[in-house]
mmCIF file of C-alpha atoms in Angstrom:
data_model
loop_
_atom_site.group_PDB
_atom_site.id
_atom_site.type_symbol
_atom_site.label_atom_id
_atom_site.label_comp_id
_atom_site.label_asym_id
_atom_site.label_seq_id
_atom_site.Cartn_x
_atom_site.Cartn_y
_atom_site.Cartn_z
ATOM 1 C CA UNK R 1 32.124 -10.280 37.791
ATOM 2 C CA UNK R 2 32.931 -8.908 34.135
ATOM 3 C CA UNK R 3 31.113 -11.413 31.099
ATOM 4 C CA UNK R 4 34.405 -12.931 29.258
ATOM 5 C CA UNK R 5 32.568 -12.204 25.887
ATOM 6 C CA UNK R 6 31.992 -8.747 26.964
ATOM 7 C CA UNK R 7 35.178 -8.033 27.500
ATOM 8 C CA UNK R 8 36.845 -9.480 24.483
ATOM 9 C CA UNK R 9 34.419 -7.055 22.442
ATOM 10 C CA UNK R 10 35.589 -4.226 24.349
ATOM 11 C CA UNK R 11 38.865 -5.223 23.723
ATOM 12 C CA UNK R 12 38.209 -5.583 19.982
ATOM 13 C CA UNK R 13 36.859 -2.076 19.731
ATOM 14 C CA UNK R 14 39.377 -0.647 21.278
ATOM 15 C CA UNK R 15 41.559 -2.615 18.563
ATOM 16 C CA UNK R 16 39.607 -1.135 15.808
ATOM 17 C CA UNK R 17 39.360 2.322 16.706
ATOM 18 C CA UNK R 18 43.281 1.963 17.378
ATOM 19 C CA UNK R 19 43.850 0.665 13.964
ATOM 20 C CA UNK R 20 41.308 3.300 11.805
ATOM 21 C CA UNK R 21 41.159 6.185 14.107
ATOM 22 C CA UNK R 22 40.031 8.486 11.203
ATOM 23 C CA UNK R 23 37.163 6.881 11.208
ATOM 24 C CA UNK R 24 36.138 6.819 14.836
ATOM 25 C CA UNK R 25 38.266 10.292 15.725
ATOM 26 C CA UNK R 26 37.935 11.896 12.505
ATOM 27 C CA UNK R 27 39.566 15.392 12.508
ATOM 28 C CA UNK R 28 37.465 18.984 13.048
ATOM 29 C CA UNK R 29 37.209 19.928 9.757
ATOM 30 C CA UNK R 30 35.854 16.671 8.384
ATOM 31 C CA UNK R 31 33.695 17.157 11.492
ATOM 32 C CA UNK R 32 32.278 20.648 10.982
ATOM 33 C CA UNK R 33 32.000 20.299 7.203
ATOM 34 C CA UNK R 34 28.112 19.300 7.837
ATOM 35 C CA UNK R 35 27.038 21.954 9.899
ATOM 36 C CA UNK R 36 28.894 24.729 8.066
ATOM 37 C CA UNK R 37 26.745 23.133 4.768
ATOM 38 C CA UNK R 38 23.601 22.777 6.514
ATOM 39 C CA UNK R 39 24.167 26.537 7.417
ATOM 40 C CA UNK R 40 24.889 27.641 4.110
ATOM 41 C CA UNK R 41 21.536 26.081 3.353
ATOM 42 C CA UNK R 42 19.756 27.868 5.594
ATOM 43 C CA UNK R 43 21.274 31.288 4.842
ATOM 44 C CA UNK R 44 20.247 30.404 1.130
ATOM 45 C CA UNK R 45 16.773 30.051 1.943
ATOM 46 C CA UNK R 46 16.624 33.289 3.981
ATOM 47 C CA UNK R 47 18.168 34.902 1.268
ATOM 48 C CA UNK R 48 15.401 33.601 -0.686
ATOM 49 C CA UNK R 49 12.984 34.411 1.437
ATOM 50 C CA UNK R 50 14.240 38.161 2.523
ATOM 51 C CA UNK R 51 14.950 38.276 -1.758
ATOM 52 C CA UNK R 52 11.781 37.806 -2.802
ATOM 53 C CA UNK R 53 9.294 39.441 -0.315
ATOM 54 C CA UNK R 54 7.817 36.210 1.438
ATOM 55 C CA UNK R 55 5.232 38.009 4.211
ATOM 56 C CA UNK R 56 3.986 35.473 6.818
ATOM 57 C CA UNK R 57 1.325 38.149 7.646
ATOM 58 C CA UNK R 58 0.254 37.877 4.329
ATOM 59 C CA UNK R 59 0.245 34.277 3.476
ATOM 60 C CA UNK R 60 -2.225 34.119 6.856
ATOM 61 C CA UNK R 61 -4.220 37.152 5.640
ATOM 62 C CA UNK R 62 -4.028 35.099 1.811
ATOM 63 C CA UNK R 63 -5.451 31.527 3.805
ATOM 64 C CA UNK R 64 -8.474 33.628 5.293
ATOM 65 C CA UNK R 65 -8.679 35.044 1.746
ATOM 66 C CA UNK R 66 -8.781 31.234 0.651
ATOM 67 C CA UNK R 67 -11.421 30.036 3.136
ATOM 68 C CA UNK R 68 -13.860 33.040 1.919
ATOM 69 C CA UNK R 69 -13.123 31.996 -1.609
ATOM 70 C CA UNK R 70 -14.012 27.878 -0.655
ATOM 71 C CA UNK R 71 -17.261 29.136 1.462
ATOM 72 C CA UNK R 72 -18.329 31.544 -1.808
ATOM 73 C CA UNK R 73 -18.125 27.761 -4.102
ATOM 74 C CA UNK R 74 -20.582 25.920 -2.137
ATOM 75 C CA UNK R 75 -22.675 24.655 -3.475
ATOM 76 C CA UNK R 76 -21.239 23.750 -6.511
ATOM 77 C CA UNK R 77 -24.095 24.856 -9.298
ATOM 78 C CA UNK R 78 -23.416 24.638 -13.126
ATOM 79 C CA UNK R 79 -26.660 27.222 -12.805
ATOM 80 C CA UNK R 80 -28.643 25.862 -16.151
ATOM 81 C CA UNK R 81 -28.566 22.566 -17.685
ATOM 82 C CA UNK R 82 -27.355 24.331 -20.712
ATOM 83 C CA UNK R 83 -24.705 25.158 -19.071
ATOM 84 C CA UNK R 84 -24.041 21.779 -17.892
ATOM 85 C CA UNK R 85 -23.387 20.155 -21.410
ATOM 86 C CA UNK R 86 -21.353 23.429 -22.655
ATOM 87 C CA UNK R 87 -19.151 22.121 -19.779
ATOM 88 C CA UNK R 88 -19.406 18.291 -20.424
ATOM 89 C CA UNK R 89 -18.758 19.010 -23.866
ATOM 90 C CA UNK R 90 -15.821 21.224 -22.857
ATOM 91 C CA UNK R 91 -14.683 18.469 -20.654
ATOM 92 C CA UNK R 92 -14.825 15.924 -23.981
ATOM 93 C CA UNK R 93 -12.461 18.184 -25.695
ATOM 94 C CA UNK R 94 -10.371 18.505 -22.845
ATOM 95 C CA UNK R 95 -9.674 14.865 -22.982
ATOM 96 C CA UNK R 96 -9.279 14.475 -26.677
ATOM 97 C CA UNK R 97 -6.637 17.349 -26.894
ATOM 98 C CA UNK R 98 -4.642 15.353 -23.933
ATOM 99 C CA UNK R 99 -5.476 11.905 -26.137
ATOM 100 C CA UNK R 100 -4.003 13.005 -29.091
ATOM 101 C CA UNK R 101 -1.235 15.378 -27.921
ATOM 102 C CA UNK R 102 0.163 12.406 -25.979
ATOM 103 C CA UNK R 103 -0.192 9.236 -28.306
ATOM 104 C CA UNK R 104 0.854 11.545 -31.471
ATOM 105 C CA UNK R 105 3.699 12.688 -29.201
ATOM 106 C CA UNK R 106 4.650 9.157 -28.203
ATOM 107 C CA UNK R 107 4.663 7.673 -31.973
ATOM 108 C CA UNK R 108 6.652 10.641 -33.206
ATOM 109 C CA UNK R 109 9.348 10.470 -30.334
ATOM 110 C CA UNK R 110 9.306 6.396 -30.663
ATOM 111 C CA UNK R 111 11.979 6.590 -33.493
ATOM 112 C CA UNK R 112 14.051 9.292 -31.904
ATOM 113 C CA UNK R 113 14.345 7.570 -28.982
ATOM 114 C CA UNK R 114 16.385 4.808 -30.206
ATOM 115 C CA UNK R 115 18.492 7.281 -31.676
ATOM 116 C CA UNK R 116 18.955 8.865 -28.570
ATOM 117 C CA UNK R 117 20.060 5.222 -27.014
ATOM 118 C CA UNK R 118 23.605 4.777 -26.558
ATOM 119 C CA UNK R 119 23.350 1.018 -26.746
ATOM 120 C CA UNK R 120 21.421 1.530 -29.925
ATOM 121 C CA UNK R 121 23.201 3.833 -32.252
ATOM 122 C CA UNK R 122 27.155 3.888 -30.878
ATOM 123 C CA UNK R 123 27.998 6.965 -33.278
ATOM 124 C CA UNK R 124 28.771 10.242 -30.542
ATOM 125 C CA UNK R 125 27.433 12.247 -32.532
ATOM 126 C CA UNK R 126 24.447 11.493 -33.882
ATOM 127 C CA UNK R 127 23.463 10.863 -30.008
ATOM 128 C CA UNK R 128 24.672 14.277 -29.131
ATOM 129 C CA UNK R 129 22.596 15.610 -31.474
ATOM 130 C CA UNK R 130 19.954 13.924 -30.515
ATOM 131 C CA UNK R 131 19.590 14.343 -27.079
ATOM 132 C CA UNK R 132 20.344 18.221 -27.193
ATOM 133 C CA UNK R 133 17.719 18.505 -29.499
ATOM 134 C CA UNK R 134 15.436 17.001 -27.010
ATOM 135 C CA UNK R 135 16.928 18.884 -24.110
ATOM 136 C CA UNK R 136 15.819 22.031 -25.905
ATOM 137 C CA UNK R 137 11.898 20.773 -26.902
ATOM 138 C CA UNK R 138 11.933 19.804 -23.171
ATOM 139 C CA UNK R 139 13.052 22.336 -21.814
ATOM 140 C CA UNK R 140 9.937 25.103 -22.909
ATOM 141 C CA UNK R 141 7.402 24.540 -21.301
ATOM 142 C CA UNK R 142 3.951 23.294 -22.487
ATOM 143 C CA UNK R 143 2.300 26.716 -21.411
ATOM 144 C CA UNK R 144 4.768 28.824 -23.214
ATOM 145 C CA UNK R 145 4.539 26.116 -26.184
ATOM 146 C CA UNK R 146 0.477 26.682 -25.846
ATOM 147 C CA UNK R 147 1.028 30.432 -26.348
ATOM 148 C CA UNK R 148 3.085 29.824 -29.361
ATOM 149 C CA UNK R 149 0.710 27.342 -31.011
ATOM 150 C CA UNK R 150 -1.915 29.744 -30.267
ATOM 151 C CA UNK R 151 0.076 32.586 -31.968
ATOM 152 C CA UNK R 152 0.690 30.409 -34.809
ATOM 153 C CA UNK R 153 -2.526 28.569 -35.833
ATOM 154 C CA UNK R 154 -5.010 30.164 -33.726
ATOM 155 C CA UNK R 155 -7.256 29.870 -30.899
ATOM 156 C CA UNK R 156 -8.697 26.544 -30.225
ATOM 157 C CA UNK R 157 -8.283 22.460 -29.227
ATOM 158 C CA UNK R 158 -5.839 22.071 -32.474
ATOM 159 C CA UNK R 159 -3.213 24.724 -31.108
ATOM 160 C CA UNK R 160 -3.594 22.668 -27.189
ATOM 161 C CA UNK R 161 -2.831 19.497 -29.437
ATOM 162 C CA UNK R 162 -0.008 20.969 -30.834
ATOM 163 C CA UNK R 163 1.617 22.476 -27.670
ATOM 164 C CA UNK R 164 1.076 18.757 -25.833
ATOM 165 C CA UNK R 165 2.788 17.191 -28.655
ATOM 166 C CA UNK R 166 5.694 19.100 -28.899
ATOM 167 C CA UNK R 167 6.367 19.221 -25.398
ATOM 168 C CA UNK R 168 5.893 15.463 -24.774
ATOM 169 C CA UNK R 169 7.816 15.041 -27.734
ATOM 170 C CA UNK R 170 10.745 16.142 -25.985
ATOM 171 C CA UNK R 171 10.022 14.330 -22.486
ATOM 172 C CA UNK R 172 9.166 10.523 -24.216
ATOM 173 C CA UNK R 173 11.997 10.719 -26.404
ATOM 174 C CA UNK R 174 14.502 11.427 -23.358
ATOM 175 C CA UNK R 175 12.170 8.792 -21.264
ATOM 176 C CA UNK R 176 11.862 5.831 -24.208
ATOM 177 C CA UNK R 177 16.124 6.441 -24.793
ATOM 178 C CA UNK R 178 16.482 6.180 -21.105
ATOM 179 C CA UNK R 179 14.476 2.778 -21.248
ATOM 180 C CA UNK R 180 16.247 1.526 -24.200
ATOM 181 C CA UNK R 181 19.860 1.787 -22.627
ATOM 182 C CA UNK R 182 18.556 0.323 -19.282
ATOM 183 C CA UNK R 183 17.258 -2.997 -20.619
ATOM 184 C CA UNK R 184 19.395 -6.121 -20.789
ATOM 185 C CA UNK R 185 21.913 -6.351 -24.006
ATOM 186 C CA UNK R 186 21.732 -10.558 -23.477
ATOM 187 C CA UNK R 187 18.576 -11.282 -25.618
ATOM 188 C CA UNK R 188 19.911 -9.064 -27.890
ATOM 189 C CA UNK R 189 22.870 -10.944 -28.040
ATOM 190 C CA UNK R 190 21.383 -13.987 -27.950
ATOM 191 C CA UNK R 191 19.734 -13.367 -31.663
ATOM 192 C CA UNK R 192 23.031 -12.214 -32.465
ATOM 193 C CA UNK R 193 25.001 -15.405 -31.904
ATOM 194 C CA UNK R 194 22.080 -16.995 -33.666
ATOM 195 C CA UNK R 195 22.834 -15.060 -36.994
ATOM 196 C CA UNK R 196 20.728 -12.812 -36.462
ATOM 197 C CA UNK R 197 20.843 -8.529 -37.639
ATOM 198 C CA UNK R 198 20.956 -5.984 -35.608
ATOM 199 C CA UNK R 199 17.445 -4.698 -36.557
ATOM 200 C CA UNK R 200 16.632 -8.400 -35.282
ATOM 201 C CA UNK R 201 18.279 -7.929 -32.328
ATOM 202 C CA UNK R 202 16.087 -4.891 -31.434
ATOM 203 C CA UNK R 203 12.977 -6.418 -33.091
ATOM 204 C CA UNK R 204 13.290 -9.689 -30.807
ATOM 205 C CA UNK R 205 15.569 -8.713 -28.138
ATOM 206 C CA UNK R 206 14.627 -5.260 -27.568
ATOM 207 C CA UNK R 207 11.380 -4.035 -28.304
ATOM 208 C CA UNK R 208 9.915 -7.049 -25.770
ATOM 209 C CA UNK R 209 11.660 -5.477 -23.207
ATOM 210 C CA UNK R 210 10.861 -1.721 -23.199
ATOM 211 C CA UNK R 211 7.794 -1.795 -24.961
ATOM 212 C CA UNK R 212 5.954 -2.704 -22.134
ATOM 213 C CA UNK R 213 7.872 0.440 -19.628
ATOM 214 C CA UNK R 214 7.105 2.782 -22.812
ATOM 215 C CA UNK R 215 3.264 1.964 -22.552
ATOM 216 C CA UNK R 216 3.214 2.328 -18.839
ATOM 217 C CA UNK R 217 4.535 5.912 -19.096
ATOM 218 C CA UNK R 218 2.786 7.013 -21.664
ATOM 219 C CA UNK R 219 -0.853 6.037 -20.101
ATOM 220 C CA UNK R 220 0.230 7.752 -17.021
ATOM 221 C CA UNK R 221 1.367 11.132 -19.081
ATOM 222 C CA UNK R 222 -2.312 10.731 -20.894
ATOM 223 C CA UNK R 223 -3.753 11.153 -16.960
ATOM 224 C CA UNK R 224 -0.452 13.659 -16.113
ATOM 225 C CA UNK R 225 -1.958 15.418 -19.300
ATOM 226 C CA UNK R 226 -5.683 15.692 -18.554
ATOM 227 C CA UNK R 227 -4.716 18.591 -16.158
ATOM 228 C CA UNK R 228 -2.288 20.258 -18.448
ATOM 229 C CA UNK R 229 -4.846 20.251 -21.081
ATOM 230 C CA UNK R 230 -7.419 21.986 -18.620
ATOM 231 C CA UNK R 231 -4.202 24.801 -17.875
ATOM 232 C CA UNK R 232 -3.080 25.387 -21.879
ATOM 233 C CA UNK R 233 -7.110 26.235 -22.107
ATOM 234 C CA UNK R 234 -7.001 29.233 -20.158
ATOM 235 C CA UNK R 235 -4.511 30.622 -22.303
ATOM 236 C CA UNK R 236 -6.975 29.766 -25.271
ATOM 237 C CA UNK R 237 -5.998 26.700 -26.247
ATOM 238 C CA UNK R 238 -9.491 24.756 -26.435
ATOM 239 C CA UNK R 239 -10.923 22.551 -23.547
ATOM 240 C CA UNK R 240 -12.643 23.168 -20.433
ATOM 241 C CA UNK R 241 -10.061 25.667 -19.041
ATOM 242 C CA UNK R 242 -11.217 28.326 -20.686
ATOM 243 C CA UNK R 243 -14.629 28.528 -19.387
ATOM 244 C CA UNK R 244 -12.725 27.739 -15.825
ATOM 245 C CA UNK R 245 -10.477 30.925 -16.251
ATOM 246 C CA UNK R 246 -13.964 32.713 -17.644
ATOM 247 C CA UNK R 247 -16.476 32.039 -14.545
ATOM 248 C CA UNK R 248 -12.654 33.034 -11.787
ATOM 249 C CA UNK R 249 -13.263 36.226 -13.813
ATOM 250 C CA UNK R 250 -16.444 36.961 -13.664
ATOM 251 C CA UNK R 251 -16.421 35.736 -9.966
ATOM 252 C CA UNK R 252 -18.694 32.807 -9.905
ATOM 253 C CA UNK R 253 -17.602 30.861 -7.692
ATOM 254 C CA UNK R 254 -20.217 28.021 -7.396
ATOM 255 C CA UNK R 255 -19.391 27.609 -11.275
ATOM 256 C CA UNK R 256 -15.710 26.887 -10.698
ATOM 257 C CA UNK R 257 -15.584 23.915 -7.570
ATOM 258 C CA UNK R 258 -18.443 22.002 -10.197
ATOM 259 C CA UNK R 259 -15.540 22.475 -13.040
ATOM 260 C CA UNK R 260 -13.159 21.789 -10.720
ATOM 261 C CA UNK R 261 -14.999 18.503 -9.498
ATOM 262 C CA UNK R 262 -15.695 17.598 -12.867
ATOM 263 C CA UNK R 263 -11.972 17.675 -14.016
ATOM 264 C CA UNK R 264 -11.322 15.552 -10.681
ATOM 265 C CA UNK R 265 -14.032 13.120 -11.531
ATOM 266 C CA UNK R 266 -12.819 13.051 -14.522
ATOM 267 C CA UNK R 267 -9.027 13.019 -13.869
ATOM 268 C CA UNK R 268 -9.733 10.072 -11.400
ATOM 269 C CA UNK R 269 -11.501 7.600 -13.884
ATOM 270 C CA UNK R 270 -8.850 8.097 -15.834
ATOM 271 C CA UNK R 271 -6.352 6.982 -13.575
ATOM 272 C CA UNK R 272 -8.352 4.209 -12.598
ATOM 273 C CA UNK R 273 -8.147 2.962 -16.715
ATOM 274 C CA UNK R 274 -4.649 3.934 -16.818
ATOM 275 C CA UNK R 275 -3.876 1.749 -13.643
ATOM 276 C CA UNK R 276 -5.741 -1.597 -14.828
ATOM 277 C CA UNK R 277 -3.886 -1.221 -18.383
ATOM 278 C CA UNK R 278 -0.643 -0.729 -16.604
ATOM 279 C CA UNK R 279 -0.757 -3.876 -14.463
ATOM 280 C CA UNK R 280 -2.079 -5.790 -17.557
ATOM 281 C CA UNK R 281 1.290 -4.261 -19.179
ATOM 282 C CA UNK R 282 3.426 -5.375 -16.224
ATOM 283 C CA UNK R 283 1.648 -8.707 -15.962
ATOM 284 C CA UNK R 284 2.335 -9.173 -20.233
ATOM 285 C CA UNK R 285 6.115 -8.178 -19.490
ATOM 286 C CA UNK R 286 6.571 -10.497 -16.776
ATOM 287 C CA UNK R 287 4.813 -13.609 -18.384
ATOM 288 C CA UNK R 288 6.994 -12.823 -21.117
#
């Protein structure tokens, strides 16, 4: 005994796939246009790997390598406890290069943000301009802007300041335009049809908005930067990565995991901060 409501839905499928049969037949080629690009994928990356040399038998060999090297940093030892505040004090500087590169980097790419904002300044090409110039400070990176700095102005924290501004200067002005365009024209038109300027408009209708989304991104670059500070030092940009790259040199090994667990201590309290401030941001923009 068939189900009446069975059937009729039988009956109605076989209505639909009469009536869009390219969808439920659809023909080979639309068919085999998946696998061939899922193929082509996969001869890419063997390609890749064939290309550039990629040895399983030595990326085993290199993890035995690895667990020698993690066996020869136990215990972690800072040997003296002269050595201990060299490295704290290291640490410090570390932190205050990544402090000021990003927070000079954000109030210097504030402005060209909004100049980068369609919604903001409608003239093509001022925001052509603008946003090439930014695609070309982003797109060196902040090692190869370290070794410039350091060519320029020296050894030190000031040329690891330098290279974390300019290269943060290029990602919070594309990040702060981005923001600008994506919040919601109606308050700003709302102090329009009051009277109101447009530097009101962004003052009142604006700023509220994305201030808020800028602060949350730059606190998390300030953590995001803590570890790029500790990389631009081995190139001799100041900070606690040089005496990191000095003790893999000299091969002591217990030296580097208590670096390396004081830039995770270190990295982690940070985050921690960074977290509670961004909620309290979040909480301000939604009260608001």
């Amino acid at each position: 005994m068939t189900h009446p409501v069975r059937e009729a839905a039988l009956a109605d499928r076989a209505g639909l796939e009469a009536r869009h049969a390219a969808i439920f037949r659809p023909p080979a080629a639309q068919r085999i246009r998946p696998v061939l690009i899922v193929a082509a994928m996969l001869g890419v990356l063997a390609y890749g790997i064939a290309s550039l040399g990629l040895d399983p038998v030595r990326l085993v060999n290199g993890v035995g390598r690895l667990g020698e090297f993690v066996w020869f940093m136990i215990p972690p030892s800072t040997g003296t406890w002269s050595k201990l505040l060299v490295y704290l004090h290291a640490l410090a500087e570390t932190v205050a290069i990544a402090f000021l590169g990003v927070f000079t980097a954000a109030i210097l790419a504030f402005p060209v943000g909004f100049l980068a904002a369609r919604n903001v300044i409608p003239n093509v090409v001022i925001h052509f301009l603008s946003r090439r110039f930014l695609d070309t400070i982003r797109g060196v990176d902040e090692l190869i802007w370290a070794l410039i700095w350091v060519s320029v102005v020296g050894l030190g924290p000031f040329a690891g300041v330098l290279a974390l501004v300019t290269s943060n200067f290029g990602i919070f002005g594309k990040l702060f335009s981005e923001a600008i365009e994506a919040a919601d024209r109606k308050a700003s038109e709302g102090v329009a049809s009051t009277g109101g300027s447009n530097l009101a408009g962004i003052r009142f209708g604006l700023l509220p908005q994305v201030l808020p989304v800028m602060g949350s991104q730059v606190l998390y670059f300030f953590e995001s930067n803590t570890r790029s500070a500790t990389i631009i030092g081995i190139v001799g940009a100041g900070g606690i990565g040089l005496h990191l790259a000095e003790q893999i040199r000299v091969l002591e090994y217990q030296h580097v995991s208590a670096l390396i667990l004081m830039i995770l201590a270190t990295v982690a309290i940070i985050d921690q901060i960074s977290s509670r401030l961004r909620f309290a941001l979040i909480g301000t923009q939604s009260i608001r």
